[in-house]
Amino acid sequence: MTLRAVVRGVGHYLPDRVVPNAEFEARIETSDEWIRSRTGIERRHFVAEGQTTADIAARAARAALADAGMGVADIDALIVATSTPDFTFPSAATMVQAELGMEQGFAFDVQAVCAGFIFALTNADGLIRSGQAKRVLVIGAETFSRLMDWEDRTTSVLFGDGAGALVLEAVEGKRGILAGDLHSDGRYRDLLYVDGGTSTGKTGVLRMQGKEVFRHAVEKLAATAHAALDKAGLTAEDVDWIVPHQANLRIISATAQRMGVPMDKVVVTVQDHGNTSAASIPLALSVGKQRGQIKEGDVVVTEAIGGGLAWGSVVIRW
Ligand code: UT7
């Protein structure tokens, strides 16, 4: 028997404020029609003033713990995937740890932008397989509304805020994380970045060469998903669900097509959430489970690409 990181619970949190595409029409030269047809996005959620990344991460964590039937005392490690921590340090993860009242174990952030949840899951899998932790809370949480240049129509309409979380537990058997495949290539750092940080003294705003990122996404996502499936000893025919990073419906469908998986096996939430970066995959996993799409025993392939560029895929037997 093999020790694996099995998904025991999943949950999410979306801020109350829903922003439909129409709200942008009044501010910048864009249209609901353009946003829908080019991206698939219809609305997104934005945090309220004063609502932090740690707050929404903690809410998603509580939902995942409730789904797992566990309490915070059962968790030995907490990882937050985020590019929008509330402070440079301490980590968002230690802030969530305190907010949850978790006094044991350890917590840290993973920063791989939109691929952050894939990198965090792979880290959690390593902690579990090496015996460092038995139960790990893995959270993706973002407040990208705080990184937008509201005058830039090529980026401001794309992103949203939200958080999702999984509880993983070390269990012997066939379920759990089967394989992962990670990549990054810093030569492409100028394609998608925030023009601020400690070197500038300002938080900065997101800048993206969308067309170029699109091209890399279509080329790299199917390849990494195939590589992860290969490592798991599976093929695209074994896939029950693709749960992709939700950036653009055209990227999602092009990737599914390249993988030879029909769209009725793809969990799509981009219309309701926009691009929530590292939160998008756990949000989609949670919504997919709520909709009755993802069931125990299903082979689920997650894949994502984002700033860095960083990209990868994780295969889970749910
Ligand atoms: O999550 C991290 C990874 N990020 C991504 O995966 C995003 C990848 N990129 C994309 O999703 C797409 O490239 C975008 C949605 C960002 C853009 O779609 P596109 O089909 O690549 O459009 P484009 O950049 O080629 O722009 C086409 C036209 C341009 O006008 P001209 O130059 O043809 O006159 C843009 O200025 O659309 C214009 N445009 C807009 N028009 C109305 C760009 N943004 C808007 C807008 N509303 N919001």
CSV table of C-alpha atoms in Angstrom, one decimal, residues 75 78 86 123 244 270 275 287:
chain,number,residue,atom,x,y,z
A,75,ILE,CA,-4.2,20.1,11.3
A,78,LEU,CA,-1.2,25.1,6.7
A,86,ASP,CA,-1.8,41.5,3.1
A,123,ASN,CA,4.4,20.8,-1.5
A,244,PRO,CA,-8.3,24.0,-15.0
A,270,VAL,CA,-14.7,31.5,-15.0
A,275,ASN,CA,-9.6,35.0,-12.9
A,287,VAL,CA,-18.0,24.4,-6.7
